[in-house]
PDB file of C-alpha atoms in Angstrom:
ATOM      1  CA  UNK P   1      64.448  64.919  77.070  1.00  0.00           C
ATOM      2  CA  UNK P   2      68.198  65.125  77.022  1.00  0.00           C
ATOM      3  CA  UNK P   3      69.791  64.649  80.098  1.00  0.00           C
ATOM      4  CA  UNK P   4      72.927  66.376  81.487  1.00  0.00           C
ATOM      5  CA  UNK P   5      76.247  64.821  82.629  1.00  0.00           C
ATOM      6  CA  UNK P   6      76.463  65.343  86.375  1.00  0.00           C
ATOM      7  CA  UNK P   7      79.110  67.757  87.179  1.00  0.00           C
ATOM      8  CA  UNK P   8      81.829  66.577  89.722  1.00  0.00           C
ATOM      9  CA  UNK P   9      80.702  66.738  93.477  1.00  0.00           C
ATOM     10  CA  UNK P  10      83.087  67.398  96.017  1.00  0.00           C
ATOM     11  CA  UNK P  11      79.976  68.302  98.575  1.00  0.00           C
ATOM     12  CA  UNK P  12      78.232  70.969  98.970  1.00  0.00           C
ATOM     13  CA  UNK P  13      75.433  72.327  96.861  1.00  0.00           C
ATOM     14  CA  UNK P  14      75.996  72.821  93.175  1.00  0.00           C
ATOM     15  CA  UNK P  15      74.504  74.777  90.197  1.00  0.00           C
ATOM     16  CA  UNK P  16      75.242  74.745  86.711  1.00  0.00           C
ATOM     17  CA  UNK P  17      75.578  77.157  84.239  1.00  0.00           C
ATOM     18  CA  UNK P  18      74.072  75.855  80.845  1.00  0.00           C
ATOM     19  CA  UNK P  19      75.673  76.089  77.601  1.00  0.00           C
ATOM     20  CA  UNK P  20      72.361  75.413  75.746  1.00  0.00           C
ATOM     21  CA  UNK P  21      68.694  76.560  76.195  1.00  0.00           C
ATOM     22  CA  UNK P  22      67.395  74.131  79.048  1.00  0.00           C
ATOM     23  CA  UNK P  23      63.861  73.855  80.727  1.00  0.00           C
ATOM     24  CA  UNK P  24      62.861  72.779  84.173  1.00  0.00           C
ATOM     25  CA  UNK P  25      62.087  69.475  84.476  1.00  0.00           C
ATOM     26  CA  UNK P  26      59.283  70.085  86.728  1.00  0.00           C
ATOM     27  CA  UNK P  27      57.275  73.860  85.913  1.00  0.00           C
ATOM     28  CA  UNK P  28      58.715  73.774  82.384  1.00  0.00           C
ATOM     29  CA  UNK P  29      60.090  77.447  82.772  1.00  0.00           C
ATOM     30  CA  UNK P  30      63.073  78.429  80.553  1.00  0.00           C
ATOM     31  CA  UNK P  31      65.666  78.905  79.303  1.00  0.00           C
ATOM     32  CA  UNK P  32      67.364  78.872  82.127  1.00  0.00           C
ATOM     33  CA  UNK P  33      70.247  80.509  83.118  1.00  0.00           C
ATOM     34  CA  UNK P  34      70.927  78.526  86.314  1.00  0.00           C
ATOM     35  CA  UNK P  35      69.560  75.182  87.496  1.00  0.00           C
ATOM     36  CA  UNK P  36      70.381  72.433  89.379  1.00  0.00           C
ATOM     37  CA  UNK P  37      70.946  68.589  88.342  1.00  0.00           C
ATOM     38  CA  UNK P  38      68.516  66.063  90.061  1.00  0.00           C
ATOM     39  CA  UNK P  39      68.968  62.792  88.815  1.00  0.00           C
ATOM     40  CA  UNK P  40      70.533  64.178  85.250  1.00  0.00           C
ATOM     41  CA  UNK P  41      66.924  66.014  84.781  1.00  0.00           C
ATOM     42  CA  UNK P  42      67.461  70.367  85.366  1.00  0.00           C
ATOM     43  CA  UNK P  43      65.398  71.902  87.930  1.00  0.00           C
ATOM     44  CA  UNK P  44      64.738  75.778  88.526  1.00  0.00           C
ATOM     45  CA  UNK P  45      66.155  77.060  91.595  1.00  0.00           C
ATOM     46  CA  UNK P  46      62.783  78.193  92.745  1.00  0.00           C
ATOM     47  CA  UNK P  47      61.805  74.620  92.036  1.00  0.00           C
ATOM     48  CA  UNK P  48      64.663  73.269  94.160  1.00  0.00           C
ATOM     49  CA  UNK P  49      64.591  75.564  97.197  1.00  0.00           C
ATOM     50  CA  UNK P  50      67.009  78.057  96.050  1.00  0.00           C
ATOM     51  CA  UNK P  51      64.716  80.622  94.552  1.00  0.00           C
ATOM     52  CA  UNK P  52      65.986  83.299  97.602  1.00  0.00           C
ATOM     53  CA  UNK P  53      69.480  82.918  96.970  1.00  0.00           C
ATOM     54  CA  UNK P  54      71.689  85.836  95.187  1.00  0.00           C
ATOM     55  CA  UNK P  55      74.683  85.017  92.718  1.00  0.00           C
ATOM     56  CA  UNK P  56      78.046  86.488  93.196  1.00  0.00           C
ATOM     57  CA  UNK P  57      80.402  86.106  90.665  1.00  0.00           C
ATOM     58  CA  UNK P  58      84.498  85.021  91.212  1.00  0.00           C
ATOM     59  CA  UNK P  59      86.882  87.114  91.218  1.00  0.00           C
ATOM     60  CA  UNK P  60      86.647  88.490  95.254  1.00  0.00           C
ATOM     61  CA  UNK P  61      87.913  85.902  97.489  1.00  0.00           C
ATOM     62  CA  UNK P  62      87.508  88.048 101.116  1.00  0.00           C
ATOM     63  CA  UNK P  63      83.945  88.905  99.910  1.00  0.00           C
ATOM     64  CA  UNK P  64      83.031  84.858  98.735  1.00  0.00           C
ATOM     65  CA  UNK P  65      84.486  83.581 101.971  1.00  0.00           C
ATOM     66  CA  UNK P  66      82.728  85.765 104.097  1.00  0.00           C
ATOM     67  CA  UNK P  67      79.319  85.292 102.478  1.00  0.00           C
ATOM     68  CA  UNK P  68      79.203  81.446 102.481  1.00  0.00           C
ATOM     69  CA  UNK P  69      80.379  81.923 106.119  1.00  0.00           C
ATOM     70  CA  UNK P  70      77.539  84.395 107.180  1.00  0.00           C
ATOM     71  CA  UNK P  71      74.925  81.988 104.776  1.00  0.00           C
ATOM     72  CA  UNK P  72      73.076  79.300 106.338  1.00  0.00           C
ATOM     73  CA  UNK P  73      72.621  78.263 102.699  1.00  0.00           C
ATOM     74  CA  UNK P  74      74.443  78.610  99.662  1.00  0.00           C
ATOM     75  CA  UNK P  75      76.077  76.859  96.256  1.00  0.00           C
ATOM     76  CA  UNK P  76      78.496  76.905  94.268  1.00  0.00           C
ATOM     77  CA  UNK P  77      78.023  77.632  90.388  1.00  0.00           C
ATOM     78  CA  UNK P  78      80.016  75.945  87.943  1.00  0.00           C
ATOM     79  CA  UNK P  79      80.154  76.121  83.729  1.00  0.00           C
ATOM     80  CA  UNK P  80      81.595  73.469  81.761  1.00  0.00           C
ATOM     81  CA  UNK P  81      84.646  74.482  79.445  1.00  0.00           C
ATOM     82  CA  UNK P  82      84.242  73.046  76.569  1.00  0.00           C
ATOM     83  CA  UNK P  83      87.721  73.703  75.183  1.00  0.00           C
ATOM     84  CA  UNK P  84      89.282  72.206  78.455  1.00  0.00           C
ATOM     85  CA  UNK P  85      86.707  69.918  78.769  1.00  0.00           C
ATOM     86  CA  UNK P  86      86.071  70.530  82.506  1.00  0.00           C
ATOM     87  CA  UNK P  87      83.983  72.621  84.810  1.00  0.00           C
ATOM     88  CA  UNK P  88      84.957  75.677  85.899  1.00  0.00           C
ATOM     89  CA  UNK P  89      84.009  77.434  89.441  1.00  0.00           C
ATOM     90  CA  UNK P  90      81.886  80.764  88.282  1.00  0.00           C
ATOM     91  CA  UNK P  91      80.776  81.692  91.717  1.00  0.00           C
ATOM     92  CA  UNK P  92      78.338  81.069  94.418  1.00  0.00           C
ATOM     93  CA  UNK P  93      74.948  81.529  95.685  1.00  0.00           C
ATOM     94  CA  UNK P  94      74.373  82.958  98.790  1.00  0.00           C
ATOM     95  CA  UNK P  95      71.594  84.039 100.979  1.00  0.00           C
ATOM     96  CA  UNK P  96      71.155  88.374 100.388  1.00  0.00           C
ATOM     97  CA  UNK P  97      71.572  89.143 104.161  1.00  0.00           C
ATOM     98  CA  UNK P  98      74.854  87.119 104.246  1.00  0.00           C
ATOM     99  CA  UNK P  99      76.126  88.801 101.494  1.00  0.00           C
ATOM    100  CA  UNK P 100      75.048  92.194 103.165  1.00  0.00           C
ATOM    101  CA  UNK P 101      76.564  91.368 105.859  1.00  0.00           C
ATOM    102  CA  UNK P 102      79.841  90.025 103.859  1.00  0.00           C
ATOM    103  CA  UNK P 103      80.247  93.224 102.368  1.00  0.00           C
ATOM    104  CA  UNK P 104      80.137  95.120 105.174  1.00  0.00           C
ATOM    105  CA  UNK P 105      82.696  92.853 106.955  1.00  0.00           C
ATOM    106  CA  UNK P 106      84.887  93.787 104.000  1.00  0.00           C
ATOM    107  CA  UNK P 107      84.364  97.344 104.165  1.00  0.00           C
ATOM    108  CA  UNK P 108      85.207  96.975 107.505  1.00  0.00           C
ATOM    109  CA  UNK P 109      89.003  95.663 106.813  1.00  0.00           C
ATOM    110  CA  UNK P 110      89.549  98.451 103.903  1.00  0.00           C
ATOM    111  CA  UNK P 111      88.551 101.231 106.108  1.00  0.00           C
ATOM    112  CA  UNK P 112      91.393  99.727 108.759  1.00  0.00           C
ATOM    113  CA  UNK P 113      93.616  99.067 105.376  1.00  0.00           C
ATOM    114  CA  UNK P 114      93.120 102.596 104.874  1.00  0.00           C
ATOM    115  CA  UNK P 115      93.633 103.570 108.400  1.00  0.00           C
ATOM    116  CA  UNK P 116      96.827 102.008 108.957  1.00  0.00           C
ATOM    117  CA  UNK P 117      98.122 103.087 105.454  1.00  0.00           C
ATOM    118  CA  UNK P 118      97.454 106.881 106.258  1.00  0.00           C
ATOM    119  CA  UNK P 119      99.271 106.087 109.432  1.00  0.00           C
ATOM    120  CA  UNK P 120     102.174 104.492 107.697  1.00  0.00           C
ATOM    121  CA  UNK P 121     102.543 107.289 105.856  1.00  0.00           C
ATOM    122  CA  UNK P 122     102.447 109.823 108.253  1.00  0.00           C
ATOM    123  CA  UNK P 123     105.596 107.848 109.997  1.00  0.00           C
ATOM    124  CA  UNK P 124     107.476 107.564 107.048  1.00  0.00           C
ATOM    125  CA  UNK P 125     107.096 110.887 106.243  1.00  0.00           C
ATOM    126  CA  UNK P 126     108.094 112.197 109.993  1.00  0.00           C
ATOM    127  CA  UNK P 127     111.204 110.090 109.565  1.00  0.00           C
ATOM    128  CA  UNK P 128     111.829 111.404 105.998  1.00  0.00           C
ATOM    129  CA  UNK P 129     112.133 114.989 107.884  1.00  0.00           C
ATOM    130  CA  UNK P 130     113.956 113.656 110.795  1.00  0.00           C
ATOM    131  CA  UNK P 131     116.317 111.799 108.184  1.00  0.00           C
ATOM    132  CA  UNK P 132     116.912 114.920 106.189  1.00  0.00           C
ATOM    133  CA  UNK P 133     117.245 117.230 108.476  1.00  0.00           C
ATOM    134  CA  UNK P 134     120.299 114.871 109.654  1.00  0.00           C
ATOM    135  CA  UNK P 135     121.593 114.800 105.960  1.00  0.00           C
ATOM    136  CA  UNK P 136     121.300 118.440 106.235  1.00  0.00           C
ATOM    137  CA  UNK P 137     123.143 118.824 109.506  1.00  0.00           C
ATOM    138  CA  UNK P 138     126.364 116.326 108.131  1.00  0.00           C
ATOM    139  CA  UNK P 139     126.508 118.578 104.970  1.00  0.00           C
ATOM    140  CA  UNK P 140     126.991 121.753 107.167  1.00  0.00           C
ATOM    141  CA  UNK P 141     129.383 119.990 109.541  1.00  0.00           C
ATOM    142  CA  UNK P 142     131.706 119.050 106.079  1.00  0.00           C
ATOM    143  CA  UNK P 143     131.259 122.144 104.827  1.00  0.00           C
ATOM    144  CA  UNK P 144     130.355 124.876 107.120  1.00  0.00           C
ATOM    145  CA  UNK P 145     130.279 127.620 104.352  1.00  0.00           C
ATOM    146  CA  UNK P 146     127.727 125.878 102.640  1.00  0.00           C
ATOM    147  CA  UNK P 147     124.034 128.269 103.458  1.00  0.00           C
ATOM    148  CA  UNK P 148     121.775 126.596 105.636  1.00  0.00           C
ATOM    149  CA  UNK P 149     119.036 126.407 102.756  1.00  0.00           C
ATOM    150  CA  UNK P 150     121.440 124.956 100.220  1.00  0.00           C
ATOM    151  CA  UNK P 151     122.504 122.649 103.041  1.00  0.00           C
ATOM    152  CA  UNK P 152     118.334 121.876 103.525  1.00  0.00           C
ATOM    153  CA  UNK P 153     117.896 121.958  99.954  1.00  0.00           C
ATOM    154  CA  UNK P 154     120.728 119.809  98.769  1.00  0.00           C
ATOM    155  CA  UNK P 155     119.761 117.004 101.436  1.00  0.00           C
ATOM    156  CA  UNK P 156     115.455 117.100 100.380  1.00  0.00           C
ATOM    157  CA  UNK P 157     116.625 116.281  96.951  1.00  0.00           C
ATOM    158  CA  UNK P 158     119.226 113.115  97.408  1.00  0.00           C
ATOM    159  CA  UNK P 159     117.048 111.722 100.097  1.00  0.00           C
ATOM    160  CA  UNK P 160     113.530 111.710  98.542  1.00  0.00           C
ATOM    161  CA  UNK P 161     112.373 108.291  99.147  1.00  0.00           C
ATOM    162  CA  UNK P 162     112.060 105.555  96.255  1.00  0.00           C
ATOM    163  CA  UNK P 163     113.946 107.908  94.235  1.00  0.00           C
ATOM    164  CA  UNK P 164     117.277 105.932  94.110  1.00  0.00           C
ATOM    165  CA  UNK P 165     119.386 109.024  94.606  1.00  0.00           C
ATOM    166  CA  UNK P 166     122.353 109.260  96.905  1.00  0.00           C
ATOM    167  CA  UNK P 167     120.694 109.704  99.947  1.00  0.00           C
ATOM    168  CA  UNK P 168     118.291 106.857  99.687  1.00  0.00           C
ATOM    169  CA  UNK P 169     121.362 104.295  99.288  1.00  0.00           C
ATOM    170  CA  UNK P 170     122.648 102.470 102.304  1.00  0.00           C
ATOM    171  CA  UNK P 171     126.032 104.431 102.496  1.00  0.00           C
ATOM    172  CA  UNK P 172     123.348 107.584 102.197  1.00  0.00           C
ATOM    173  CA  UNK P 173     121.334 106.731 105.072  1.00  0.00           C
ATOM    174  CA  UNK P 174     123.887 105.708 106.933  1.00  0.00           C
ATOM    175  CA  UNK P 175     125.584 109.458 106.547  1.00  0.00           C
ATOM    176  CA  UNK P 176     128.811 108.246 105.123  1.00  0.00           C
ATOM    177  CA  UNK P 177     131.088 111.201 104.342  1.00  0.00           C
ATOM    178  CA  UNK P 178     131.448 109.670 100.595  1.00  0.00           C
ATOM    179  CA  UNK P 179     127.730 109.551 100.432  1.00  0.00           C
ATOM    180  CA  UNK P 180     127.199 113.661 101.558  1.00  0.00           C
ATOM    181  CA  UNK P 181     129.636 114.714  99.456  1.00  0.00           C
ATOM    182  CA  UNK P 182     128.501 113.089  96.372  1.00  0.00           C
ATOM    183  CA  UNK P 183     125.237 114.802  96.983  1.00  0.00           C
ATOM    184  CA  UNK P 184     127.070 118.021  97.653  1.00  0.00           C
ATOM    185  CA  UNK P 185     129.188 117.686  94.983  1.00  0.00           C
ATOM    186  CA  UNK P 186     125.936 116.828  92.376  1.00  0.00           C
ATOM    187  CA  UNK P 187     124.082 119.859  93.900  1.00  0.00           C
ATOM    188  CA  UNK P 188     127.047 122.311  93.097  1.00  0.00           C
ATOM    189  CA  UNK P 189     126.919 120.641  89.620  1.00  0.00           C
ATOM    190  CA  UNK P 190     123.600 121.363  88.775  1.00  0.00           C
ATOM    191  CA  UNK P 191     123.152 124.790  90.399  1.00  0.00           C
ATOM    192  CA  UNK P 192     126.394 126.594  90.809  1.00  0.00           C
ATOM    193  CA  UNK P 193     127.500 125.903  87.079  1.00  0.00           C
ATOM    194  CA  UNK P 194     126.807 125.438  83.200  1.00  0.00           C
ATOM    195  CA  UNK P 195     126.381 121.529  83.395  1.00  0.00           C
ATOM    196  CA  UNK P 196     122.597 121.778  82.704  1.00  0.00           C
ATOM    197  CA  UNK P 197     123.355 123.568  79.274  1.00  0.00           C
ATOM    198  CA  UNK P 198     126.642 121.584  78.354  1.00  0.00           C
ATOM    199  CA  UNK P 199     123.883 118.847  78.370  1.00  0.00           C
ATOM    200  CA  UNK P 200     121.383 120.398  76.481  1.00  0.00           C
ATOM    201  CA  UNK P 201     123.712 121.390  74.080  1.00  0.00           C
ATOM    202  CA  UNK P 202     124.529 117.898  72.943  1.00  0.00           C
ATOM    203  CA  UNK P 203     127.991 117.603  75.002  1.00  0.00           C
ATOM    204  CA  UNK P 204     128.837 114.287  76.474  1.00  0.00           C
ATOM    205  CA  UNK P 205     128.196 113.611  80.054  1.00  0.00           C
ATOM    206  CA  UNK P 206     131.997 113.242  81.294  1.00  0.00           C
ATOM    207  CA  UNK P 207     133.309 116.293  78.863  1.00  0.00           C
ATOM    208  CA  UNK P 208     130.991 118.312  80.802  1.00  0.00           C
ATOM    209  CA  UNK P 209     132.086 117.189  83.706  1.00  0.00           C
ATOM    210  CA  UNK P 210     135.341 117.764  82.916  1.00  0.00           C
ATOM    211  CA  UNK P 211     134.576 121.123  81.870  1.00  0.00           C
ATOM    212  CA  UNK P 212     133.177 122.500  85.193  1.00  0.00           C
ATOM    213  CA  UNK P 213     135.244 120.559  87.713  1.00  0.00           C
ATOM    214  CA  UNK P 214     136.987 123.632  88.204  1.00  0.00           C
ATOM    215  CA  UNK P 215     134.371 125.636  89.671  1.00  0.00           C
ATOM    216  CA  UNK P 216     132.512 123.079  91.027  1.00  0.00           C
ATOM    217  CA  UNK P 217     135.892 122.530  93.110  1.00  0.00           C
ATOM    218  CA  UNK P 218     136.605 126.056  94.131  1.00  0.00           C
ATOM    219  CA  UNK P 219     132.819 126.142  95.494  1.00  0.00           C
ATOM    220  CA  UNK P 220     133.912 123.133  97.481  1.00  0.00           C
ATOM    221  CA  UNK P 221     137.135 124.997  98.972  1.00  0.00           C
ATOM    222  CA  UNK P 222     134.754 128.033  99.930  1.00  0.00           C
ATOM    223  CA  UNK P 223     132.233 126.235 101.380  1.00  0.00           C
ATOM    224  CA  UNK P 224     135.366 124.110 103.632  1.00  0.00           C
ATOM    225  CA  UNK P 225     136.974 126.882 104.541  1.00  0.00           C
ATOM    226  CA  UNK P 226     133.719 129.242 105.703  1.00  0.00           C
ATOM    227  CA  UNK P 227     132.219 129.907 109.074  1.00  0.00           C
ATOM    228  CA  UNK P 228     130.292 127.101 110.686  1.00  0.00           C
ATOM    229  CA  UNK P 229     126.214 127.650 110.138  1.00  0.00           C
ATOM    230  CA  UNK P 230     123.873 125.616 111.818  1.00  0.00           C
ATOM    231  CA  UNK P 231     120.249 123.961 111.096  1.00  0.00           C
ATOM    232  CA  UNK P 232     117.698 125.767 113.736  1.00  0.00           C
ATOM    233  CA  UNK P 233     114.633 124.450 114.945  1.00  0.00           C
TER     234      UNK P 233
END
């Protein structure tokens, strides 16, 4: 019988995953697809006391630390690379209660994950109202002829969060008047004039803006020189 090189031990229990068809050294059963070194010769795991135990695989690190924690007993399985010419951790054996209980502990910590997440969102997205509603509030006091839902409008679209606009930059959330105006200013662009279509019609970006600078200006004056008109609510 050929015998197998020994793994390297760093304590602990450890199983091998054979490359080639191997037999137990003591009931003869085979091939196996696990089995543990004793002496070179492979034994079963039934035939070396760790019949009960349940493989996980790698890949979960929470889930493997947990079970070897909650399992009286357990081992890890390794598989020799042949291309690196080394073994390779493939997982571990662990009792089935432990890894019951394992799981659950991890279910645990992504139902708080999921918790705190829904409650991380619900702040962000009170702030994104409070932060709007501000934006909102500076447009009007620049321009107090500007409507209140334009005003709204204008500010929910620059200040939408991870969309890099004007409103999510630091001058933006800091309500600089350079910052509200640019937003106002964009807003008029897009709504109050031809821009849109100047694009779509193949004209380059700054002759369009050239070509509607005029109006978006005079909407600018209008909305300066109007009566004040506040947020409510």
């Amino acid at each position: 019988m050929t015998r197998l090189a020994t793994p390297p031990h760093h304590g602990g229990l450890l199983v091998v995953q054979p490359l080639r068809h191997r037999r137990c050294a003591a009931c003869r059963r085979g091939p196996l697809s696990l089995l543990v070194l004793e002496d070179g010769a492979p034994r079963c795991l039934p035939c070396a006391d760790l019949g009960h135990l349940v493989f996980l695989p790698r890949g979960d690190t929470a889930l493997t630390r947990r079970s070897r924690e909650e399992s009286t007993l357990s081992a890890v399985v390794v598989r020799f690379n042949r291309r690196k010419a080394r073994y390779e951790r493939q997982g571990v054996l662990v009792e089935e209660a432990a890894l019951a209980r394992a799981e659950a502990r991890c279910l645990a910590d992504a139902e708080a994950r999921r918790r705190r997440r829904a409650r991380d969102a619900k702040l962000r997205a009170a702030q994104d109202v409070r932060f709007t509603r501000a934006f909102a509030a500076e447009i009007l006091r620049l321009f107090p002829g500007c409507p209140a839902e334009r005003a709204l409008a204008i500010a929910t679209h620059a200040s939408v969060r991870g969309s890099g606009r004007v409103g999510r930059s630091a001058a933006g959330r800091s309500l600089t008047e350079r910052a509200v105006v640019s937003a106002v200013v964009a807003g008029v662009r897009h709504v109050d004039t031809p821009y849109d279509q100047l694009l779509m019609s193949g004209v380059p970006r700054y002759e369009a803006r050239r070509r509607i600078a005029g109006t978006v200006e005079a909407v600018l004056r209008t909305w300066e020189a109007g009566v004040e008109v506040r947020l409510t609510g």
